Amino acid sequence: MSKESPRATPPADRVSGTFPGEGAAGLRLRARLTGAKVGSYRLGARLGVSEVACVYLARLSGQQEPERLVAVEVVHEHLAEQPGFVLRFLDAARLAARLVHPNVVLVHESGRDGDVLFLAMEDLQGQPLSQLYRALAARGCTLPPDVLAHVGARAAEGLHHAHGLADERGVCLRLVHGGVS
């Protein structure tokens, strides 16, 4: 007797929509690329937007692969049309894919699909620390110092790992992260 693997579904509080074909149980899809296929991924709900890209919850598609949820960053069109930006983005993505550490988001793949420049990475469950901070501030509270110290120390460990990344000859690349979130 074979066991069916449970279906991976995102928590309702993390998404602004559903995946195409999942029926009327979800919220209305609002993002332009929701439902589109980018590389090996079917984009679902938009999770966030920055000055550089939109991030979508996505499913790895394909018959041979097990179902897996990932986060796919899709670079804004005006930036994806700039050759210099594209080279820097893909170079940074190649380096990021070499980082394997518990406190660094795992990069699965980067590339182009037609005119879409993307980066697929591990989907982290939970809420952003900024959201917790705002909720506590609304109640007149703050995070306890020991919690802040723990979070800061874990972030520093991830940054230290990135800074110590070496090339194939063992030469340290001295990576510096331009922004920490």
PDB file of C-alpha atoms in Angstrom:
ATOM      1  CA  MET A   1       0.000   0.000   0.000  1.00  0.00           C
ATOM      2  CA  SER A   2       1.467   3.341  -1.006  1.00  0.00           C
ATOM      3  CA  LYS A   3       1.062   6.498   0.962  1.00  0.00           C
ATOM      4  CA  GLU A   4       0.037   9.666  -0.807  1.00  0.00           C
ATOM      5  CA  SER A   5       2.293  12.558   0.005  1.00  0.00           C
ATOM      6  CA  PRO A   6       0.472  15.537   1.484  1.00  0.00           C
ATOM      7  CA  ARG A   7      -0.177  18.421  -0.886  1.00  0.00           C
ATOM      8  CA  ALA A   8       1.966  21.434  -0.242  1.00  0.00           C
ATOM      9  CA  THR A   9      -0.299  24.435   0.219  1.00  0.00           C
ATOM     10  CA  PRO A  10       0.737  27.867   1.427  1.00  0.00           C
ATOM     11  CA  PRO A  11      -0.750  29.218   4.649  1.00  0.00           C
ATOM     12  CA  ALA A  12      -3.719  31.488   3.918  1.00  0.00           C
ATOM     13  CA  ASP A  13      -2.119  34.456   5.687  1.00  0.00           C
ATOM     14  CA  ARG A  14       0.898  34.480   3.335  1.00  0.00           C
ATOM     15  CA  VAL A  15      -0.721  34.816  -0.032  1.00  0.00           C
ATOM     16  CA  SER A  16      -2.755  37.270  -2.044  1.00  0.00           C
ATOM     17  CA  GLY A  17      -4.332  34.601  -4.231  1.00  0.00           C
ATOM     18  CA  THR A  18      -4.352  30.973  -5.247  1.00  0.00           C
ATOM     19  CA  PHE A  19      -2.682  28.896  -7.904  1.00  0.00           C
ATOM     20  CA  PRO A  20      -4.577  28.534 -11.205  1.00  0.00           C
ATOM     21  CA  GLY A  21      -6.875  25.530 -11.288  1.00  0.00           C
ATOM     22  CA  GLU A  22      -7.368  25.320  -7.515  1.00  0.00           C
ATOM     23  CA  GLY A  23     -10.992  26.402  -7.599  1.00  0.00           C
ATOM     24  CA  ALA A  24     -12.852  29.222  -5.964  1.00  0.00           C
ATOM     25  CA  ALA A  25     -11.612  28.544  -2.421  1.00  0.00           C
ATOM     26  CA  GLY A  26      -8.856  31.168  -2.620  1.00  0.00           C
ATOM     27  CA  LEU A  27      -8.720  34.909  -2.926  1.00  0.00           C
ATOM     28  CA  ARG A  28      -8.778  36.774  -6.230  1.00  0.00           C
ATOM     29  CA  LEU A  29      -5.439  36.863  -8.027  1.00  0.00           C
ATOM     30  CA  ARG A  30      -4.145  40.401  -8.522  1.00  0.00           C
ATOM     31  CA  ALA A  31      -0.580  40.179  -9.773  1.00  0.00           C
ATOM     32  CA  ARG A  32       0.195  40.432 -13.499  1.00  0.00           C
ATOM     33  CA  LEU A  33       2.368  37.302 -13.656  1.00  0.00           C
ATOM     34  CA  THR A  34       0.330  35.123 -11.322  1.00  0.00           C
ATOM     35  CA  GLY A  35      -0.372  31.890 -13.190  1.00  0.00           C
ATOM     36  CA  ALA A  36       2.488  32.385 -15.651  1.00  0.00           C
ATOM     37  CA  LYS A  37       5.215  29.789 -16.161  1.00  0.00           C
ATOM     38  CA  VAL A  38       8.743  31.133 -15.664  1.00  0.00           C
ATOM     39  CA  GLY A  39      11.543  28.646 -16.214  1.00  0.00           C
ATOM     40  CA  SER A  40      10.486  25.443 -14.453  1.00  0.00           C
ATOM     41  CA  TYR A  41       8.113  27.267 -12.118  1.00  0.00           C
ATOM     42  CA  ARG A  42       4.393  28.101 -12.137  1.00  0.00           C
ATOM     43  CA  LEU A  43       3.945  31.437 -10.372  1.00  0.00           C
ATOM     44  CA  GLY A  44       1.289  31.741  -7.713  1.00  0.00           C
ATOM     45  CA  ALA A  45       0.521  34.620  -5.397  1.00  0.00           C
ATOM     46  CA  ARG A  46       2.689  37.695  -5.288  1.00  0.00           C
ATOM     47  CA  LEU A  47       4.411  37.835  -1.893  1.00  0.00           C
ATOM     48  CA  GLY A  48       6.164  41.175  -2.159  1.00  0.00           C
ATOM     49  CA  VAL A  49       7.527  43.967  -4.297  1.00  0.00           C
ATOM     50  CA  SER A  50      10.805  45.881  -4.133  1.00  0.00           C
ATOM     51  CA  GLU A  51      12.487  48.511  -6.295  1.00  0.00           C
ATOM     52  CA  VAL A  52      14.138  45.695  -8.268  1.00  0.00           C
ATOM     53  CA  ALA A  53      11.661  42.826  -8.445  1.00  0.00           C
ATOM     54  CA  CYS A  54       8.419  41.123  -7.470  1.00  0.00           C
ATOM     55  CA  VAL A  55       8.572  37.908  -5.454  1.00  0.00           C
ATOM     56  CA  TYR A  56       6.017  35.177  -6.097  1.00  0.00           C
ATOM     57  CA  LEU A  57       5.184  31.946  -4.351  1.00  0.00           C
ATOM     58  CA  ALA A  58       5.661  29.292  -7.028  1.00  0.00           C
ATOM     59  CA  ARG A  59       5.511  25.582  -7.667  1.00  0.00           C
ATOM     60  CA  LEU A  60       8.227  23.632  -9.380  1.00  0.00           C
ATOM     61  CA  SER A  61       6.461  22.120 -12.368  1.00  0.00           C
ATOM     62  CA  GLY A  62       7.316  18.970 -14.261  1.00  0.00           C
ATOM     63  CA  GLN A  63       6.431  15.326 -14.287  1.00  0.00           C
ATOM     64  CA  GLN A  64       9.703  14.020 -12.846  1.00  0.00           C
ATOM     65  CA  GLU A  65       9.998  16.402  -9.917  1.00  0.00           C
ATOM     66  CA  PRO A  66       8.160  16.163  -6.590  1.00  0.00           C
ATOM     67  CA  GLU A  67       5.887  19.100  -5.898  1.00  0.00           C
ATOM     68  CA  ARG A  68       7.857  21.818  -4.155  1.00  0.00           C
ATOM     69  CA  LEU A  69       7.019  25.397  -3.205  1.00  0.00           C
ATOM     70  CA  VAL A  70       9.689  28.014  -3.839  1.00  0.00           C
ATOM     71  CA  ALA A  71       9.941  31.786  -3.968  1.00  0.00           C
ATOM     72  CA  VAL A  72      10.671  33.232  -7.403  1.00  0.00           C
ATOM     73  CA  GLU A  73      12.008  36.757  -7.734  1.00  0.00           C
ATOM     74  CA  VAL A  74      11.083  38.289 -11.104  1.00  0.00           C
ATOM     75  CA  VAL A  75      13.097  41.380 -12.020  1.00  0.00           C
ATOM     76  CA  HIS A  76      11.116  44.408 -13.193  1.00  0.00           C
ATOM     77  CA  GLU A  77      11.030  44.710 -16.985  1.00  0.00           C
ATOM     78  CA  HIS A  78      12.856  48.033 -17.237  1.00  0.00           C
ATOM     79  CA  LEU A  79      15.836  46.564 -15.354  1.00  0.00           C
ATOM     80  CA  ALA A  80      15.767  43.243 -17.228  1.00  0.00           C
ATOM     81  CA  GLU A  81      16.295  45.263 -20.431  1.00  0.00           C
ATOM     82  CA  GLN A  82      19.560  46.814 -19.189  1.00  0.00           C
ATOM     83  CA  PRO A  83      22.549  44.605 -20.197  1.00  0.00           C
ATOM     84  CA  GLY A  84      24.749  45.879 -17.359  1.00  0.00           C
ATOM     85  CA  PHE A  85      22.096  45.151 -14.750  1.00  0.00           C
ATOM     86  CA  VAL A  86      21.467  41.681 -16.198  1.00  0.00           C
ATOM     87  CA  LEU A  87      25.166  40.770 -16.016  1.00  0.00           C
ATOM     88  CA  ARG A  88      25.444  41.979 -12.403  1.00  0.00           C
ATOM     89  CA  PHE A  89      22.222  40.196 -11.413  1.00  0.00           C
ATOM     90  CA  LEU A  90      23.251  36.855 -12.946  1.00  0.00           C
ATOM     91  CA  ASP A  91      26.772  37.114 -11.509  1.00  0.00           C
ATOM     92  CA  ALA A  92      25.392  37.812  -8.024  1.00  0.00           C
ATOM     93  CA  ALA A  93      22.887  34.954  -8.421  1.00  0.00           C
ATOM     94  CA  ARG A  94      25.669  32.502  -9.366  1.00  0.00           C
ATOM     95  CA  LEU A  95      27.610  33.488  -6.255  1.00  0.00           C
ATOM     96  CA  ALA A  96      24.498  33.308  -4.058  1.00  0.00           C
ATOM     97  CA  ALA A  97      23.782  29.792  -5.333  1.00  0.00           C
ATOM     98  CA  ARG A  98      27.134  28.700  -3.873  1.00  0.00           C
ATOM     99  CA  LEU A  99      26.132  29.800  -0.369  1.00  0.00           C
ATOM    100  CA  VAL A 100      24.851  26.914   1.720  1.00  0.00           C
ATOM    101  CA  HIS A 101      24.280  27.891   5.348  1.00  0.00           C
ATOM    102  CA  PRO A 102      21.300  27.600   7.729  1.00  0.00           C
ATOM    103  CA  ASN A 103      21.076  31.410   7.975  1.00  0.00           C
ATOM    104  CA  VAL A 104      21.241  32.130   4.240  1.00  0.00           C
ATOM    105  CA  VAL A 105      18.332  31.605   1.837  1.00  0.00           C
ATOM    106  CA  LEU A 106      19.144  28.725  -0.522  1.00  0.00           C
ATOM    107  CA  VAL A 107      19.186  29.714  -4.210  1.00  0.00           C
ATOM    108  CA  HIS A 108      17.951  26.968  -6.553  1.00  0.00           C
ATOM    109  CA  GLU A 109      18.288  28.553  -9.982  1.00  0.00           C
ATOM    110  CA  SER A 110      18.592  31.807 -11.869  1.00  0.00           C
ATOM    111  CA  GLY A 111      18.248  32.730 -15.494  1.00  0.00           C
ATOM    112  CA  ARG A 112      16.124  34.115 -18.268  1.00  0.00           C
ATOM    113  CA  ASP A 113      12.894  32.799 -19.686  1.00  0.00           C
ATOM    114  CA  GLY A 114      12.264  34.885 -22.776  1.00  0.00           C
ATOM    115  CA  ASP A 115      12.327  38.467 -21.561  1.00  0.00           C
ATOM    116  CA  VAL A 116      11.831  37.500 -17.890  1.00  0.00           C
ATOM    117  CA  LEU A 117      14.884  37.556 -15.609  1.00  0.00           C
ATOM    118  CA  PHE A 118      14.352  35.448 -12.478  1.00  0.00           C
ATOM    119  CA  LEU A 119      15.862  33.889  -9.367  1.00  0.00           C
ATOM    120  CA  ALA A 120      14.288  30.835  -7.703  1.00  0.00           C
ATOM    121  CA  MET A 121      15.041  30.341  -4.026  1.00  0.00           C
ATOM    122  CA  GLU A 122      13.839  28.499  -0.973  1.00  0.00           C
ATOM    123  CA  ASP A 123      10.471  29.609   0.364  1.00  0.00           C
ATOM    124  CA  LEU A 124      10.788  30.520   4.030  1.00  0.00           C
ATOM    125  CA  GLN A 125       7.714  29.910   6.163  1.00  0.00           C
ATOM    126  CA  GLY A 126       6.652  32.451   8.743  1.00  0.00           C
ATOM    127  CA  GLN A 127       6.297  36.185   8.984  1.00  0.00           C
ATOM    128  CA  PRO A 128       8.936  38.886   8.527  1.00  0.00           C
ATOM    129  CA  LEU A 129      10.554  40.209  11.676  1.00  0.00           C
ATOM    130  CA  SER A 130       9.416  43.702  10.623  1.00  0.00           C
ATOM    131  CA  GLN A 131       5.792  42.579  10.910  1.00  0.00           C
ATOM    132  CA  LEU A 132       6.362  41.287  14.452  1.00  0.00           C
ATOM    133  CA  TYR A 133       8.162  44.509  15.325  1.00  0.00           C
ATOM    134  CA  ARG A 134       5.255  46.655  14.059  1.00  0.00           C
ATOM    135  CA  ALA A 135       2.686  44.536  15.926  1.00  0.00           C
ATOM    136  CA  LEU A 136       4.640  44.881  19.169  1.00  0.00           C
ATOM    137  CA  ALA A 137       5.148  48.631  18.617  1.00  0.00           C
ATOM    138  CA  ALA A 138       1.382  49.074  18.142  1.00  0.00           C
ATOM    139  CA  ARG A 139       0.971  47.618  21.652  1.00  0.00           C
ATOM    140  CA  GLY A 140       3.745  49.782  23.083  1.00  0.00           C
ATOM    141  CA  CYS A 141       6.090  46.805  23.399  1.00  0.00           C
ATOM    142  CA  THR A 142       9.489  45.917  22.010  1.00  0.00           C
ATOM    143  CA  LEU A 143      11.370  42.707  21.391  1.00  0.00           C
ATOM    144  CA  PRO A 144      13.301  41.548  24.470  1.00  0.00           C
ATOM    145  CA  PRO A 145      17.054  42.263  24.260  1.00  0.00           C
ATOM    146  CA  ASP A 146      17.963  38.558  24.351  1.00  0.00           C
ATOM    147  CA  VAL A 147      15.711  37.887  21.316  1.00  0.00           C
ATOM    148  CA  LEU A 148      17.234  40.830  19.440  1.00  0.00           C
ATOM    149  CA  ALA A 149      20.726  39.562  20.273  1.00  0.00           C
ATOM    150  CA  HIS A 150      19.851  36.054  19.076  1.00  0.00           C
ATOM    151  CA  VAL A 151      18.430  37.311  15.759  1.00  0.00           C
ATOM    152  CA  GLY A 152      21.399  39.616  15.230  1.00  0.00           C
ATOM    153  CA  ALA A 153      23.898  36.837  15.973  1.00  0.00           C
ATOM    154  CA  ARG A 154      22.211  34.439  13.498  1.00  0.00           C
ATOM    155  CA  ALA A 155      22.212  37.121  10.789  1.00  0.00           C
ATOM    156  CA  ALA A 156      25.888  37.823  11.480  1.00  0.00           C
ATOM    157  CA  GLU A 157      26.682  34.098  11.104  1.00  0.00           C
ATOM    158  CA  GLY A 158      25.066  34.065   7.666  1.00  0.00           C
ATOM    159  CA  LEU A 159      26.919  37.213   6.616  1.00  0.00           C
ATOM    160  CA  HIS A 160      30.206  35.784   7.901  1.00  0.00           C
ATOM    161  CA  HIS A 161      29.657  32.661   5.804  1.00  0.00           C
ATOM    162  CA  ALA A 162      29.031  34.790   2.708  1.00  0.00           C
ATOM    163  CA  HIS A 163      32.080  36.958   3.393  1.00  0.00           C
ATOM    164  CA  GLY A 164      34.269  33.843   3.666  1.00  0.00           C
ATOM    165  CA  LEU A 165      33.140  32.246   0.378  1.00  0.00           C
ATOM    166  CA  ALA A 166      36.119  31.094  -1.686  1.00  0.00           C
ATOM    167  CA  ASP A 167      36.519  30.378  -5.382  1.00  0.00           C
ATOM    168  CA  GLU A 168      37.527  26.988  -6.808  1.00  0.00           C
ATOM    169  CA  ARG A 169      41.208  27.745  -6.040  1.00  0.00           C
ATOM    170  CA  GLY A 170      40.457  28.530  -2.395  1.00  0.00           C
ATOM    171  CA  VAL A 171      40.863  32.290  -2.780  1.00  0.00           C
ATOM    172  CA  CYS A 172      38.436  34.239  -0.594  1.00  0.00           C
ATOM    173  CA  LEU A 173      36.009  36.291  -2.693  1.00  0.00           C
ATOM    174  CA  ARG A 174      35.338  38.809   0.113  1.00  0.00           C
ATOM    175  CA  LEU A 175      31.650  39.146  -0.705  1.00  0.00           C
ATOM    176  CA  VAL A 176      29.810  42.060   0.852  1.00  0.00           C
ATOM    177  CA  HIS A 177      26.006  42.038   0.974  1.00  0.00           C
ATOM    178  CA  GLY A 178      24.512  45.308  -0.206  1.00  0.00           C
ATOM    179  CA  GLY A 179      21.382  44.995   1.938  1.00  0.00           C
ATOM    180  CA  VAL A 180      20.197  42.694   4.677  1.00  0.00           C
ATOM    181  CA  SER A 181      16.549  41.824   5.094  1.00  0.00           C
TER     182      SER A 181
END
